[in-house]
């Protein structure tokens, strides 16, 4: 008679084998969904921020839903669907319902056209050379403004069109067109972004960079020399912080300031050609936020320095000035200083074949909105003007370096001419040559404007997102700007401060999107049944051939109680 202990041990081993088989079945089924990854893509989340506690942008970062296309049927429930939408397929109805009115959506992946990639452009600075580009640019500008001024309760991501995404989208469209949208029962593609809940950025900083070119005092002159300030805001803002490079607004202004600093450093390096004006250079932060960094930079000046400023020239969007530039001022055009600045620019512009217009916009000191950088100077009673290719004052968070403001749409020639215009008018004022036709920065001389220098910095700025809250104090880009300015001027220093408290920003701006092609639940169940049947049959066969039918049957019998086992 078989020992009960040995029989129980044999049954235990068989059950352990059986459990292992069952575990293997579940592992295989799980792998059906997880082993069919189609592609992995870097995606850029719609910015999340608050203004005075009012929420804007996307309030969600994670995604885990099936994918759909723009071919969904009217009235479809998309609350558990991530819509993949190329920009060229965007329509007003979708924007109104799902962005402006906040209709439920599982998520949105917006695909930006390839033409916005610099490496796909046939020409550099090809502004206006394609009606398709211009139409897309306008469409993107309008969409961006709607996105950043809405509060959206689902994740919104951006990516550039590529072959992998095109293939995935083609499959999704094919199924949607056939009336078989992706669901848990039908299968399809699933989009997953694993991201924790976005957190507020604690005390985001802004960093201003300041440098000097001291003027030459005459013998026995103990009075403080007058100062001219050349200023440009370098940071950006856009719907996706990871893509906001601002080639024109205000990359072109930064490039202009650096080139003007380089030109005057050559003049000021020789005591015989050093002017009797101090030149103050300021690369400021917080431009999109009412020029908050400029305000704090100016308030850090002592009264003596502030009073020494003869006037300030702020550079903005010079790459848009191929058809002319505008001089924006807060003081009336009849003001003697305003007349002097405008006349100096107009004289040089005429020689260069440029048009220069004057725009007067009176400021309201009780209104916190600051449309132009020079207005921060005007609020402290310092004469200033903004030279820009833009003719109209932008609204809050408009023209601050969004999607369409990239290298493709910046006229390098316009930047070169704008720099020549500002530098020449400054030099004639500094050296008392106003009204005289003389070319201080003449072409083909050691003092000529350098297009290669301008091009290299435009290229760098056009690949460097610069949204201030996401730039640390020692960010490599800020350090590069400081180093470059220090190569041309003296006493370069950084000023760190905190962004105005009315703005709050959240992290999680760049994530990885995983796209899986998953089978339907029906297929999974069928596969489970087939695998289970096969494994049970195999298990039964092995037991019968090795231990006999009785042992197989005994596996499914209730084991004898301990009392009966003892009585035996």
Short mmCIF file of C-alpha atoms in Angstrom, two decimals, residues 175-448:
data_model
loop_
_atom_site.label_atom_id
_atom_site.label_comp_id
_atom_site.label_asym_id
_atom_site.label_seq_id
_atom_site.Cartn_x
_atom_site.Cartn_y
_atom_site.Cartn_z
CA UNK A 175 -10.03 51.52 -39.23
CA UNK A 176 -11.98 54.68 -38.39
CA UNK A 177 -13.12 55.04 -42.00
CA UNK A 178 -14.32 51.42 -41.93
CA UNK A 179 -16.39 52.14 -38.82
CA UNK A 180 -14.11 50.14 -36.54
CA UNK A 181 -12.59 52.66 -34.10
CA UNK A 182 -10.12 51.34 -31.54
CA UNK A 183 -11.73 50.02 -28.36
CA UNK A 184 -11.00 47.41 -25.72
CA UNK A 185 -13.10 44.90 -27.64
CA UNK A 186 -11.80 45.65 -31.14
CA UNK A 187 -8.16 46.42 -30.38
CA UNK A 188 -6.12 49.01 -32.30
CA UNK A 189 -3.43 51.41 -31.16
CA UNK A 190 -2.94 52.55 -27.61
CA UNK A 191 -1.10 55.72 -26.58
CA UNK A 192 0.63 55.80 -23.21
CA UNK A 193 2.46 58.61 -21.45
CA UNK A 194 3.46 57.67 -17.93
CA UNK A 195 3.82 60.93 -16.04
CA UNK A 196 3.11 61.93 -12.44
CA UNK A 197 0.73 64.72 -11.62
CA UNK A 198 2.42 68.03 -12.61
CA UNK A 199 3.76 70.04 -9.70
CA UNK A 200 4.09 73.77 -9.23
CA UNK A 201 7.53 75.23 -9.83
CA UNK A 202 8.73 76.63 -6.54
CA UNK A 203 10.00 80.22 -6.86
CA UNK A 204 10.97 80.19 -10.57
CA UNK A 205 13.81 82.61 -11.19
CA UNK A 206 14.58 85.15 -13.86
CA UNK A 207 18.14 86.17 -14.66
CA UNK A 208 19.24 89.50 -16.13
CA UNK A 209 22.67 89.93 -17.71
CA UNK A 210 24.33 93.35 -17.58
CA UNK A 211 27.53 94.66 -19.12
CA UNK A 212 29.29 98.01 -19.60
CA UNK A 213 31.45 99.83 -22.09
CA UNK A 214 32.76 102.85 -20.15
CA UNK A 215 33.22 106.07 -22.06
CA UNK A 216 36.26 108.36 -22.05
CA UNK A 217 36.32 111.34 -19.73
CA UNK A 218 38.15 114.49 -20.72
CA UNK A 219 41.02 115.88 -18.67
CA UNK A 220 39.75 117.48 -15.50
CA UNK A 221 36.17 116.28 -16.18
CA UNK A 222 34.78 115.07 -12.89
CA UNK A 223 31.14 114.86 -14.01
CA UNK A 224 29.53 111.51 -14.61
CA UNK A 225 29.34 110.62 -18.27
CA UNK A 226 25.90 110.21 -19.83
CA UNK A 227 24.76 106.68 -20.56
CA UNK A 228 22.96 105.05 -23.46
CA UNK A 229 21.30 101.71 -22.75
CA UNK A 230 20.86 98.99 -25.37
CA UNK A 231 18.42 96.35 -24.13
CA UNK A 232 16.84 93.14 -25.40
CA UNK A 233 14.70 90.54 -23.65
CA UNK A 234 15.98 87.02 -24.36
CA UNK A 235 13.34 84.63 -22.98
CA UNK A 236 10.29 83.19 -24.72
CA UNK A 237 6.82 81.81 -24.08
CA UNK A 238 4.70 79.43 -26.13
CA UNK A 239 2.15 76.64 -26.05
CA UNK A 240 4.96 74.09 -25.63
CA UNK A 241 7.93 75.27 -23.51
CA UNK A 242 10.14 72.61 -25.09
CA UNK A 243 9.58 74.10 -28.56
CA UNK A 244 9.52 77.85 -27.83
CA UNK A 245 12.73 79.04 -29.47
CA UNK A 246 11.57 82.51 -30.55
CA UNK A 247 13.92 83.02 -33.49
CA UNK A 248 12.47 86.47 -34.14
CA UNK A 249 10.77 87.36 -30.84
CA UNK A 250 13.17 87.91 -29.43
CA UNK A 251 16.13 85.96 -30.74
CA UNK A 252 16.75 88.60 -33.39
CA UNK A 253 16.81 91.30 -30.72
CA UNK A 254 19.40 89.36 -28.69
CA UNK A 255 21.54 88.83 -31.80
CA UNK A 256 21.27 92.55 -32.58
CA UNK A 257 22.45 93.50 -29.09
CA UNK A 258 25.43 91.13 -29.21
CA UNK A 259 26.51 92.44 -32.61
CA UNK A 260 26.17 96.07 -31.50
CA UNK A 261 28.25 95.24 -28.41
CA UNK A 262 30.89 93.65 -30.66
CA UNK A 263 31.02 96.67 -32.99
CA UNK A 264 31.34 99.25 -30.24
CA UNK A 265 33.86 97.15 -28.32
CA UNK A 266 36.18 97.63 -31.30
CA UNK A 267 35.65 101.40 -31.24
CA UNK A 268 35.95 101.67 -27.46
CA UNK A 269 39.08 99.53 -27.28
CA UNK A 270 41.09 102.48 -28.64
CA UNK A 271 41.20 105.62 -26.44
CA UNK A 272 41.27 107.74 -29.60
CA UNK A 273 37.93 106.37 -30.78
CA UNK A 274 36.25 105.84 -27.43
CA UNK A 275 33.12 107.95 -27.13
CA UNK A 276 32.14 110.22 -24.28
CA UNK A 277 29.15 108.07 -23.46
CA UNK A 278 28.90 105.00 -21.29
CA UNK A 279 27.15 102.12 -23.04
CA UNK A 280 25.00 99.90 -20.85
CA UNK A 281 23.95 96.53 -22.29
CA UNK A 282 21.09 94.58 -20.75
CA UNK A 283 19.88 91.11 -21.68
CA UNK A 284 16.70 90.86 -19.66
CA UNK A 285 14.38 88.03 -18.69
CA UNK A 286 10.64 87.92 -18.00
CA UNK A 287 9.79 89.64 -21.28
CA UNK A 288 6.53 87.72 -21.88
CA UNK A 289 5.40 88.52 -18.33
CA UNK A 290 5.07 92.29 -18.67
CA UNK A 291 8.87 92.62 -18.91
CA UNK A 292 9.07 91.72 -15.25
CA UNK A 293 12.84 91.21 -15.36
CA UNK A 294 13.38 94.64 -16.93
CA UNK A 295 11.34 96.23 -14.18
CA UNK A 296 13.39 94.58 -11.44
CA UNK A 297 16.65 95.32 -13.22
CA UNK A 298 15.82 99.03 -13.45
CA UNK A 299 14.70 99.21 -9.85
CA UNK A 300 18.07 97.82 -8.80
CA UNK A 301 19.78 100.95 -10.24
CA UNK A 302 20.74 103.69 -7.86
CA UNK A 303 19.27 107.13 -8.51
CA UNK A 304 22.54 108.46 -9.94
CA UNK A 305 22.80 105.75 -12.58
CA UNK A 306 19.16 106.08 -13.56
CA UNK A 307 19.49 109.82 -14.01
CA UNK A 308 22.61 109.37 -16.14
CA UNK A 309 20.72 107.43 -18.82
CA UNK A 310 20.33 109.74 -21.80
CA UNK A 311 17.99 107.28 -23.48
CA UNK A 312 17.46 103.55 -23.96
CA UNK A 313 16.96 101.61 -27.18
CA UNK A 314 15.09 98.30 -26.79
CA UNK A 315 15.45 95.79 -29.63
CA UNK A 316 12.50 93.58 -30.52
CA UNK A 317 11.65 91.30 -33.47
CA UNK A 318 14.20 92.77 -35.86
CA UNK A 319 13.80 89.79 -38.18
CA UNK A 320 10.30 90.97 -39.11
CA UNK A 321 11.61 94.28 -40.38
CA UNK A 322 12.31 93.40 -44.03
CA UNK A 323 9.61 95.90 -45.05
CA UNK A 324 10.64 98.50 -42.51
CA UNK A 325 10.92 99.13 -38.79
CA UNK A 326 8.80 100.91 -36.25
CA UNK A 327 9.98 103.11 -33.40
CA UNK A 328 7.54 102.72 -30.49
CA UNK A 329 7.56 105.44 -27.83
CA UNK A 330 5.52 106.44 -24.79
CA UNK A 331 6.31 110.14 -24.82
CA UNK A 332 4.60 112.35 -27.41
CA UNK A 333 6.32 112.63 -30.82
CA UNK A 334 6.85 116.34 -30.13
CA UNK A 335 9.15 115.53 -27.21
CA UNK A 336 12.69 116.75 -27.94
CA UNK A 337 14.32 113.44 -26.98
CA UNK A 338 11.84 111.44 -29.05
CA UNK A 339 12.46 113.69 -32.03
CA UNK A 340 16.20 113.24 -31.61
CA UNK A 341 16.00 109.43 -31.50
CA UNK A 342 13.60 109.18 -34.42
CA UNK A 343 15.45 111.67 -36.58
CA UNK A 344 18.74 109.88 -36.03
CA UNK A 345 17.22 106.56 -37.08
CA UNK A 346 15.37 108.11 -40.03
CA UNK A 347 18.53 109.68 -41.47
CA UNK A 348 20.38 106.36 -41.49
CA UNK A 349 17.32 104.45 -42.69
CA UNK A 350 17.08 106.67 -45.75
CA UNK A 351 20.68 105.90 -46.67
CA UNK A 352 20.05 102.15 -46.20
CA UNK A 353 16.85 102.17 -48.21
CA UNK A 354 14.75 101.29 -45.17
CA UNK A 355 11.45 102.71 -44.00
CA UNK A 356 11.08 103.77 -40.38
CA UNK A 357 7.78 104.75 -38.81
CA UNK A 358 6.94 106.25 -35.41
CA UNK A 359 4.22 104.85 -33.15
CA UNK A 360 3.15 106.64 -29.99
CA UNK A 361 1.32 104.67 -27.30
CA UNK A 362 0.58 106.44 -24.05
CA UNK A 363 1.03 104.26 -20.99
CA UNK A 364 -1.37 103.90 -18.10
CA UNK A 365 0.68 103.51 -14.92
CA UNK A 366 -2.33 102.03 -13.09
CA UNK A 367 -2.54 99.19 -15.63
CA UNK A 368 -0.06 96.35 -14.95
CA UNK A 369 -0.03 95.38 -18.64
CA UNK A 370 3.27 96.37 -20.31
CA UNK A 371 3.19 95.88 -24.09
CA UNK A 372 6.72 97.09 -24.95
CA UNK A 373 9.97 96.89 -23.02
CA UNK A 374 10.62 100.63 -23.23
CA UNK A 375 7.47 101.23 -21.16
CA UNK A 376 9.27 99.97 -18.05
CA UNK A 377 11.83 102.75 -18.58
CA UNK A 378 9.08 105.30 -19.20
CA UNK A 379 7.38 104.38 -15.93
CA UNK A 380 10.57 105.48 -14.18
CA UNK A 381 10.74 108.68 -16.28
CA UNK A 382 13.64 107.47 -18.41
CA UNK A 383 13.44 108.26 -22.12
CA UNK A 384 13.29 105.06 -24.15
CA UNK A 385 12.08 103.59 -27.42
CA UNK A 386 11.53 100.11 -28.83
CA UNK A 387 12.77 99.41 -32.35
CA UNK A 388 10.73 96.55 -33.79
CA UNK A 389 9.52 94.98 -36.98
CA UNK A 390 6.06 94.74 -35.37
CA UNK A 391 3.76 97.68 -36.00
CA UNK A 392 1.13 96.89 -33.35
CA UNK A 393 1.58 96.32 -29.64
CA UNK A 394 1.00 92.59 -28.94
CA UNK A 395 -1.50 91.32 -26.41
CA UNK A 396 -0.39 89.48 -23.29
CA UNK A 397 1.57 86.31 -24.21
CA UNK A 398 1.33 87.12 -27.92
CA UNK A 399 4.38 87.32 -30.21
CA UNK A 400 6.58 85.85 -27.50
CA UNK A 401 8.32 83.06 -29.43
CA UNK A 402 5.70 80.41 -30.10
CA UNK A 403 5.59 77.49 -32.56
CA UNK A 404 5.71 79.43 -35.80
CA UNK A 405 8.49 81.75 -34.66
CA UNK A 406 11.36 79.64 -35.94
CA UNK A 407 14.42 80.07 -38.13
CA UNK A 408 12.47 79.47 -41.32
CA UNK A 409 10.53 82.72 -40.89
CA UNK A 410 13.35 85.06 -39.89
CA UNK A 411 14.89 87.28 -42.54
CA UNK A 412 18.62 87.30 -41.89
CA UNK A 413 19.01 90.26 -44.24
CA UNK A 414 16.46 92.21 -42.20
CA UNK A 415 18.43 91.57 -38.99
CA UNK A 416 21.69 92.70 -40.63
CA UNK A 417 20.09 95.94 -41.88
CA UNK A 418 18.39 96.59 -38.55
CA UNK A 419 21.67 96.19 -36.67
CA UNK A 420 23.41 98.52 -39.11
CA UNK A 421 20.60 101.07 -38.67
CA UNK A 422 20.69 101.11 -34.86
CA UNK A 423 24.49 100.94 -34.55
CA UNK A 424 25.07 103.73 -37.08
CA UNK A 425 22.50 106.06 -35.52
CA UNK A 426 24.00 105.44 -32.04
CA UNK A 427 27.52 106.13 -33.30
CA UNK A 428 26.54 109.40 -34.97
CA UNK A 429 24.87 110.54 -31.76
CA UNK A 430 27.84 109.50 -29.59
CA UNK A 431 30.45 111.15 -31.85
CA UNK A 432 28.40 114.26 -32.60
CA UNK A 433 27.88 113.41 -36.28
CA UNK A 434 24.09 113.74 -36.38
CA UNK A 435 22.77 114.86 -39.73
CA UNK A 436 26.05 114.07 -41.47
CA UNK A 437 26.31 111.39 -44.14
CA UNK A 438 29.19 109.30 -42.90
CA UNK A 439 29.42 105.54 -42.71
CA UNK A 440 31.14 104.58 -39.47
CA UNK A 441 30.30 100.90 -39.82
CA UNK A 442 31.04 100.72 -43.52
CA UNK A 443 30.90 97.42 -45.36
CA UNK A 444 34.16 95.60 -46.08
CA UNK A 445 35.94 97.25 -43.16
CA UNK A 446 36.98 96.03 -39.72
CA UNK A 447 33.90 97.82 -38.32
CA UNK A 448 31.41 96.24 -40.74
#
